[in-house]
Short mmCIF file of C-alpha atoms and ligand atoms in Angstrom, two decimals:
data_model
loop_
_atom_site.label_atom_id
_atom_site.label_comp_id
_atom_site.label_asym_id
_atom_site.label_seq_id
_atom_site.Cartn_x
_atom_site.Cartn_y
_atom_site.Cartn_z
CA MET F 1 21.63 -5.21 3.06
CA LYS F 2 18.52 -3.08 3.34
CA ARG F 3 15.76 -3.62 0.79
CA GLY F 4 12.87 -1.21 0.28
CA ARG F 5 10.14 -0.98 -2.29
CA PHE F 6 7.56 1.19 -3.98
CA ALA F 7 4.40 -0.76 -4.78
CA PRO F 8 1.96 1.26 -6.89
CA THR F 9 -1.44 -0.03 -7.98
CA PRO F 10 -1.85 0.72 -11.71
CA SER F 11 -5.53 1.58 -11.54
CA GLY F 12 -4.88 5.33 -11.57
CA ASP F 13 -2.07 7.63 -12.63
CA MET F 14 0.61 8.55 -10.14
CA HIS F 15 -0.13 11.87 -8.42
CA LEU F 16 1.88 14.08 -6.08
CA GLY F 17 0.88 11.97 -3.05
CA ASN F 18 2.18 8.74 -4.59
CA ALA F 19 5.29 10.56 -5.81
CA LYS F 20 6.01 11.72 -2.26
CA ILE F 21 5.94 8.11 -1.03
CA ALA F 22 8.08 6.93 -3.94
CA LEU F 23 10.63 9.68 -3.24
CA LEU F 24 10.85 8.96 0.51
CA SER F 25 11.13 5.22 0.04
CA TRP F 26 13.78 5.69 -2.68
CA LEU F 27 15.73 8.12 -0.47
CA GLN F 28 15.58 5.70 2.47
CA MET F 29 17.25 3.01 0.36
CA ARG F 30 19.72 5.27 -1.43
CA ALA F 31 20.82 6.86 1.87
CA ALA F 32 21.36 3.37 3.35
CA GLY F 33 23.11 1.98 0.26
CA GLY F 34 20.23 -0.49 -0.04
CA VAL F 35 18.24 -2.01 -2.88
CA PHE F 36 15.13 -0.28 -4.21
CA VAL F 37 12.49 -2.61 -5.62
CA LEU F 38 9.54 -1.63 -7.82
CA ARG F 39 6.55 -3.94 -7.55
CA ILE F 40 3.37 -3.44 -9.55
CA GLU F 41 0.31 -4.32 -7.47
CA ASP F 42 -1.99 -5.29 -10.31
CA ILE F 43 -3.68 -8.13 -8.47
CA ASP F 44 -7.06 -6.62 -9.28
CA ILE F 45 -6.79 -7.19 -13.01
CA GLN F 46 -10.25 -5.70 -13.63
CA ARG F 47 -9.08 -2.32 -12.36
CA SER F 48 -5.44 -2.40 -13.45
CA ARG F 49 -4.31 -1.03 -16.81
CA PRO F 50 -0.98 -1.92 -18.50
CA GLU F 51 -0.80 1.57 -20.02
CA ILE F 52 -0.97 3.08 -16.53
CA THR F 53 1.92 0.84 -15.45
CA GLU F 54 3.91 2.21 -18.40
CA ARG F 55 3.13 5.79 -17.36
CA ILE F 56 4.13 5.07 -13.74
CA LEU F 57 7.49 3.74 -14.95
CA ALA F 58 7.96 6.83 -17.14
CA ASP F 59 6.95 9.16 -14.28
CA LEU F 60 9.43 7.55 -11.88
CA ARG F 61 12.23 7.81 -14.45
CA TRP F 62 11.34 11.45 -15.10
CA LEU F 63 11.53 12.15 -11.35
CA GLY F 64 14.96 10.52 -11.25
CA LEU F 65 13.80 7.64 -9.04
CA ASP F 66 15.51 4.58 -10.48
CA TRP F 67 14.93 1.04 -9.24
CA ASP F 68 17.37 -1.84 -8.92
CA GLU F 69 14.82 -4.62 -9.22
CA GLY F 70 11.48 -4.64 -10.98
CA PRO F 71 10.07 -4.22 -14.48
CA GLY F 72 12.87 -3.28 -16.86
CA ALA F 73 15.58 -3.92 -14.23
CA SER F 74 16.98 -6.99 -12.46
CA GLU F 75 14.41 -9.76 -12.05
CA ALA F 76 16.40 -11.40 -9.20
CA SER F 77 13.44 -11.93 -6.87
CA GLY F 78 10.66 -11.56 -9.39
CA PRO F 79 8.22 -11.67 -10.97
CA TYR F 80 7.42 -8.10 -9.92
CA LEU F 81 3.85 -8.01 -11.20
CA GLN F 82 1.39 -9.40 -8.67
CA SER F 83 -0.71 -10.81 -11.49
CA GLN F 84 2.21 -13.20 -12.16
CA ARG F 85 2.61 -14.26 -8.53
CA THR F 86 -0.68 -16.01 -7.84
CA GLY F 87 1.01 -19.43 -7.36
CA LEU F 88 2.88 -17.97 -4.37
CA TYR F 89 -0.35 -16.70 -2.83
CA GLU F 90 -1.90 -20.17 -3.32
CA GLU F 91 1.05 -21.73 -1.47
CA ALA F 92 0.63 -19.33 1.43
CA LEU F 93 -3.08 -20.13 1.61
CA ALA F 94 -2.33 -23.85 1.57
CA LYS F 95 -0.03 -23.41 4.56
CA LEU F 96 -2.60 -21.37 6.47
CA ALA F 97 -5.30 -23.92 5.63
CA ALA F 98 -3.10 -26.81 6.82
CA ASP F 99 -2.65 -24.98 10.12
CA GLY F 100 -6.42 -24.52 10.49
CA ARG F 101 -6.20 -20.74 10.13
CA LEU F 102 -8.68 -20.32 7.25
CA TYR F 103 -12.42 -20.71 7.12
CA PRO F 104 -15.07 -20.17 4.46
CA CYS F 105 -17.29 -17.15 4.99
CA PHE F 106 -20.75 -16.96 3.48
CA CYS F 107 -21.76 -13.56 4.81
CA SER F 108 -23.10 -11.10 2.28
CA ARG F 109 -22.05 -7.48 2.09
CA ALA F 110 -25.47 -6.48 3.40
CA GLU F 111 -25.06 -8.71 6.46
CA LEU F 112 -21.66 -7.24 7.15
CA LEU F 113 -22.95 -3.71 6.78
CA ALA F 114 -25.80 -4.50 9.17
CA VAL F 115 -23.27 -4.86 12.00
CA ALA F 116 -21.49 -1.67 10.95
CA GLY F 117 -23.73 0.39 13.17
CA ALA F 118 -21.66 -0.87 16.11
CA PRO F 119 -19.37 1.82 17.52
CA HIS F 120 -16.05 0.33 16.40
CA GLY F 121 -16.05 2.40 13.25
CA LEU F 122 -15.00 1.23 9.84
CA SER F 123 -11.78 -0.61 9.16
CA SER F 124 -9.88 -0.19 5.91
CA GLU F 125 -11.75 -3.13 4.41
CA GLY F 126 -15.20 -2.12 5.59
CA VAL F 127 -16.30 -3.25 9.03
CA PRO F 128 -14.56 -5.36 11.67
CA TYR F 129 -15.84 -8.87 11.05
CA PRO F 130 -17.93 -10.16 13.96
CA GLY F 131 -16.79 -13.77 13.42
CA THR F 132 -20.17 -15.08 12.24
CA CYS F 133 -18.81 -17.94 10.10
CA ARG F 134 -15.82 -18.82 12.25
CA SER F 135 -17.53 -21.60 14.15
CA LEU F 136 -19.85 -23.14 11.56
CA SER F 137 -19.80 -26.93 11.65
CA PRO F 138 -18.20 -28.83 8.74
CA GLU F 139 -21.68 -30.04 7.71
CA GLU F 140 -23.07 -26.52 7.71
CA ARG F 141 -20.14 -25.29 5.64
CA GLU F 142 -20.72 -28.02 3.11
CA ARG F 143 -24.42 -27.33 2.94
CA ARG F 144 -23.92 -23.62 2.38
CA ALA F 145 -21.12 -24.12 -0.14
CA ARG F 146 -23.60 -25.91 -2.39
CA HIS F 147 -25.51 -22.63 -2.82
CA LYS F 148 -22.87 -19.99 -2.54
CA GLU F 149 -19.18 -19.57 -3.32
CA PRO F 150 -17.59 -18.49 -0.02
CA SER F 151 -14.78 -16.07 0.56
CA LEU F 152 -11.88 -17.30 2.69
CA ARG F 153 -11.14 -15.61 5.98
CA PHE F 154 -8.01 -15.72 8.05
CA ALA F 155 -8.59 -16.40 11.75
CA ILE F 156 -6.30 -13.87 13.41
CA GLY F 157 -4.32 -14.85 16.47
CA PRO F 158 -5.47 -13.89 19.99
CA GLU F 159 -2.47 -11.64 20.66
CA ALA F 160 -2.29 -7.85 20.74
CA VAL F 161 -0.04 -6.38 18.08
CA SER F 162 2.50 -3.68 18.70
CA PHE F 163 5.33 -2.23 16.69
CA VAL F 164 7.36 0.94 16.52
CA ASP F 165 6.64 2.84 13.35
CA GLY F 166 9.67 4.63 11.92
CA ILE F 167 7.67 7.83 11.39
CA ALA F 168 4.41 7.52 13.36
CA GLY F 169 6.09 6.12 16.52
CA PRO F 170 4.90 3.31 18.85
CA GLN F 171 1.67 1.58 17.83
CA VAL F 172 -0.45 -0.76 19.93
CA PHE F 173 -3.47 -2.63 18.58
CA PRO F 174 -5.55 -4.59 21.13
CA PRO F 175 -6.33 -8.30 20.61
CA GLY F 176 -8.89 -8.91 17.89
CA SER F 177 -8.75 -5.40 16.44
CA GLY F 178 -9.85 -5.36 12.83
CA GLY F 179 -11.25 -8.88 13.15
CA ASP F 180 -10.72 -11.89 10.89
CA PHE F 181 -10.18 -10.64 7.36
CA VAL F 182 -10.67 -11.94 3.85
CA VAL F 183 -7.60 -13.41 2.18
CA ARG F 184 -9.39 -14.68 -0.93
CA ARG F 185 -12.62 -13.23 -2.22
CA ALA F 186 -15.56 -15.32 -3.41
CA ASP F 187 -14.48 -14.55 -7.01
CA ARG F 188 -11.11 -16.14 -6.10
CA MET F 189 -9.15 -12.90 -6.14
CA PHE F 190 -6.47 -12.77 -3.46
CA SER F 191 -6.68 -9.87 -1.05
CA TYR F 192 -4.20 -7.02 -0.78
CA GLN F 193 -3.33 -8.09 2.78
CA LEU F 194 -2.28 -11.56 1.71
CA ALA F 195 -0.45 -10.50 -1.45
CA VAL F 196 1.49 -7.65 0.15
CA THR F 197 2.64 -9.86 3.04
CA VAL F 198 3.76 -12.73 0.82
CA ASP F 199 5.47 -10.35 -1.61
CA ASP F 200 7.31 -8.25 0.95
CA ALA F 201 8.51 -11.40 2.72
CA LEU F 202 9.58 -13.33 -0.38
CA MET F 203 11.23 -10.28 -1.92
CA GLY F 204 13.26 -9.90 1.27
CA ILE F 205 11.96 -6.40 1.97
CA THR F 206 13.48 -5.10 5.21
CA ASP F 207 11.92 -1.63 5.23
CA VAL F 208 8.39 -0.71 4.16
CA LEU F 209 7.78 3.01 3.80
CA ARG F 210 4.25 3.82 2.61
CA GLY F 211 1.30 6.16 3.11
CA ASP F 212 -0.29 6.34 6.55
CA ASP F 213 -3.66 5.32 5.12
CA LEU F 214 -2.18 1.80 5.41
CA LEU F 215 -1.17 2.10 9.06
CA ASP F 216 -4.38 0.34 10.16
CA SER F 217 -3.74 -2.60 7.87
CA THR F 218 -0.29 -3.24 9.35
CA PRO F 219 -1.54 -5.28 12.37
CA ARG F 220 -3.38 -7.56 9.95
CA GLN F 221 -0.20 -8.09 8.00
CA LEU F 222 1.71 -8.75 11.23
CA HIS F 223 -0.82 -11.44 12.15
CA LEU F 224 -0.14 -13.03 8.74
CA TYR F 225 3.64 -12.81 9.14
CA ALA F 226 3.31 -14.61 12.49
CA ALA F 227 1.01 -17.33 11.12
CA LEU F 228 3.25 -17.93 8.09
CA GLY F 229 6.42 -17.99 10.18
CA LEU F 230 7.85 -15.02 8.25
CA THR F 231 9.96 -12.14 9.54
CA PRO F 232 8.20 -8.79 9.21
CA PRO F 233 9.98 -5.71 7.86
CA ALA F 234 10.34 -2.41 9.73
CA PHE F 235 7.39 -0.17 8.92
CA ALA F 236 7.29 3.59 8.44
CA HIS F 237 4.06 5.35 7.50
CA ALA F 238 4.34 8.82 6.04
CA PRO F 239 1.51 11.36 6.18
CA LEU F 240 -0.52 11.81 3.03
CA ILE F 241 -1.05 14.93 0.98
CA LEU F 242 -4.62 16.10 1.45
CA GLY F 243 -6.76 18.24 -0.79
CA GLU F 244 -8.43 21.42 0.43
CA ASP F 245 -11.46 19.35 1.46
CA GLY F 246 -9.26 17.42 3.91
CA ARG F 247 -9.55 14.22 1.90
CA ARG F 248 -6.53 12.46 0.49
CA LEU F 249 -5.28 13.66 -2.83
CA ALA F 250 -7.06 12.09 -5.78
CA LYS F 251 -8.34 12.87 -9.24
CA ARG F 252 -11.12 15.03 -7.81
CA HIS F 253 -8.49 17.58 -6.77
CA GLY F 254 -7.64 18.41 -10.35
CA ASP F 255 -4.89 17.45 -12.65
CA LEU F 256 -2.02 16.91 -10.28
CA GLY F 257 -0.94 13.68 -11.92
CA ILE F 258 2.80 13.44 -12.48
CA SER F 259 2.25 12.76 -16.20
CA SER F 260 0.17 15.94 -16.44
CA LEU F 261 2.82 17.99 -14.64
CA ARG F 262 5.38 16.54 -17.01
CA ALA F 263 3.23 17.41 -20.03
CA ALA F 264 2.62 20.93 -18.66
CA GLY F 265 6.36 21.58 -18.80
CA THR F 266 6.98 21.49 -15.03
CA LYS F 267 10.56 20.56 -14.25
CA PRO F 268 11.18 17.36 -12.26
CA GLU F 269 13.50 19.32 -9.92
CA THR F 270 10.59 21.64 -9.07
CA VAL F 271 8.39 18.69 -8.13
CA ILE F 272 11.14 16.92 -6.16
CA GLY F 273 12.09 20.10 -4.27
CA TRP F 274 8.49 20.78 -3.44
CA LEU F 275 7.85 17.20 -2.25
CA ALA F 276 11.00 17.33 -0.11
CA TYR F 277 9.86 20.66 1.33
CA ILE F 278 6.39 19.43 2.34
CA SER F 279 7.99 16.26 3.77
CA GLY F 280 10.19 18.33 6.09
CA LEU F 281 13.44 17.52 4.27
CA LEU F 282 14.01 21.06 2.96
CA ASP F 283 13.37 24.42 4.62
CA ASP F 284 12.33 26.02 1.33
CA PRO F 285 10.82 24.61 -1.83
CA VAL F 286 13.94 25.05 -3.98
CA ALA F 287 14.50 23.07 -7.17
CA VAL F 288 16.65 20.04 -6.47
CA THR F 289 17.29 16.57 -7.88
CA ALA F 290 16.40 13.45 -5.94
CA LYS F 291 20.11 12.53 -5.83
CA GLU F 292 20.99 15.82 -4.15
CA LEU F 293 18.65 14.94 -1.27
CA ILE F 294 20.39 11.65 -0.43
CA PRO F 295 23.08 12.98 1.97
CA GLY F 296 20.58 14.93 4.09
CA PHE F 297 17.95 12.20 4.34
CA ARG F 298 16.92 10.90 7.74
CA LEU F 299 13.68 9.12 8.58
CA ASP F 300 13.28 11.19 11.76
CA ARG F 301 13.26 14.40 9.74
CA ILE F 302 10.05 13.46 7.94
CA SER F 303 7.17 15.63 9.07
CA HIS F 304 4.40 13.84 10.99
CA GLU F 305 1.72 16.27 9.86
CA PRO F 306 -0.52 15.60 6.87
CA PHE F 307 -0.04 18.34 4.33
CA MET F 308 -3.03 20.23 2.98
CA LEU F 309 -2.56 21.33 -0.59
CA THR F 310 -4.37 24.55 -1.47
CA GLU F 311 -4.98 25.85 -4.97
CA ALA F 312 -2.93 28.95 -4.21
CA MET F 313 0.01 26.74 -3.31
CA VAL F 314 -0.26 24.77 -6.50
CA ARG F 315 -0.22 28.00 -8.51
CA ARG F 316 2.72 29.41 -6.60
CA LEU F 317 4.87 26.31 -6.34
CA LEU F 318 4.11 24.57 -9.57
CA PRO F 319 3.73 27.36 -12.11
CA GLY F 320 2.06 26.39 -15.34
CA VAL F 321 -0.26 23.90 -13.65
CA SER F 322 -3.90 24.64 -13.18
CA PRO F 323 -5.34 22.92 -10.11
CA SER F 324 -8.72 22.12 -11.60
N1 LIG R 1 -0.46 -0.84 -3.70
C1 LIG R 1 -0.74 0.01 -2.58
C2 LIG R 1 -1.15 1.38 -3.07
O1 LIG R 1 -0.85 1.74 -4.20
C3 LIG R 1 0.45 0.18 -1.68
C4 LIG R 1 0.67 -1.01 -0.86
C5 LIG R 1 1.78 -0.88 0.16
O2 LIG R 1 2.65 0.00 0.02
O3 LIG R 1 1.80 -1.71 1.05
O4 LIG R 1 -1.78 2.10 -2.33
#
């Protein structure tokens, strides 16, 4: 049985871009007769807000995107809040440590940024780590740990990583790309990479559909799957909605939060039809329910192009909403 998920971070309200991902992931499961899981990625408790989680749940219900497992539904493979799953992340770290795949890192942000001038560009977590602390002696580690709480880094395997993305197509990442990455910060917070891998694996997720801003983090997760002896899901990364400045949709692009659209009197069918249209699932932005899209859904129909949202479009397609 296929199992997919939507995994929002409750640090900001759901906007049209998140709603697009939720819709596509929901459709993928509903079209396959699979299970749709809702997981709240509140691992960063400083930035997460329970009231935002409540609004995300209300927004999803308003859009007609129901979930089979998650908050307020079956708790079969829960808990579904990352903040309640830290014991599982500890267990994964213990296994990696026992296999010699973790090492303490004492590098400061400034030191890491100093190597950022190198031409490999920035990875999603900053800069590719040059491996400075990988080969410190046990004595040196002990000495440094007396003065500074280290972060924990995962020593990635030597292999290249390749996979076929369900939307973006074949992907090849050369050995070492991205570098060793942090799995637990110095303040003891577990990283997204670790948490998402452990959660998707333990929740039995077979199909991950998410925004293509996370495409670059997939090889890191595949390294973790391999090291933990877990089976990875199939991945599909959908293009994001961009603002007129070419940057991904966010608060700065005006009030395009789903809660705001809801409050402005926009109909959910208008939003769903419009999201399906920009995703390549409809030829015209007609009003439609999410359920009505199920029979026509196919992953290979999803447009590969990022969609640039202009103010004129917002006015035309979502009447009653002011873009700024
Ligand atoms: N929590 C992440 C986000 O809201 C999504 C993680 C994922 O889908 O892997 O961007």
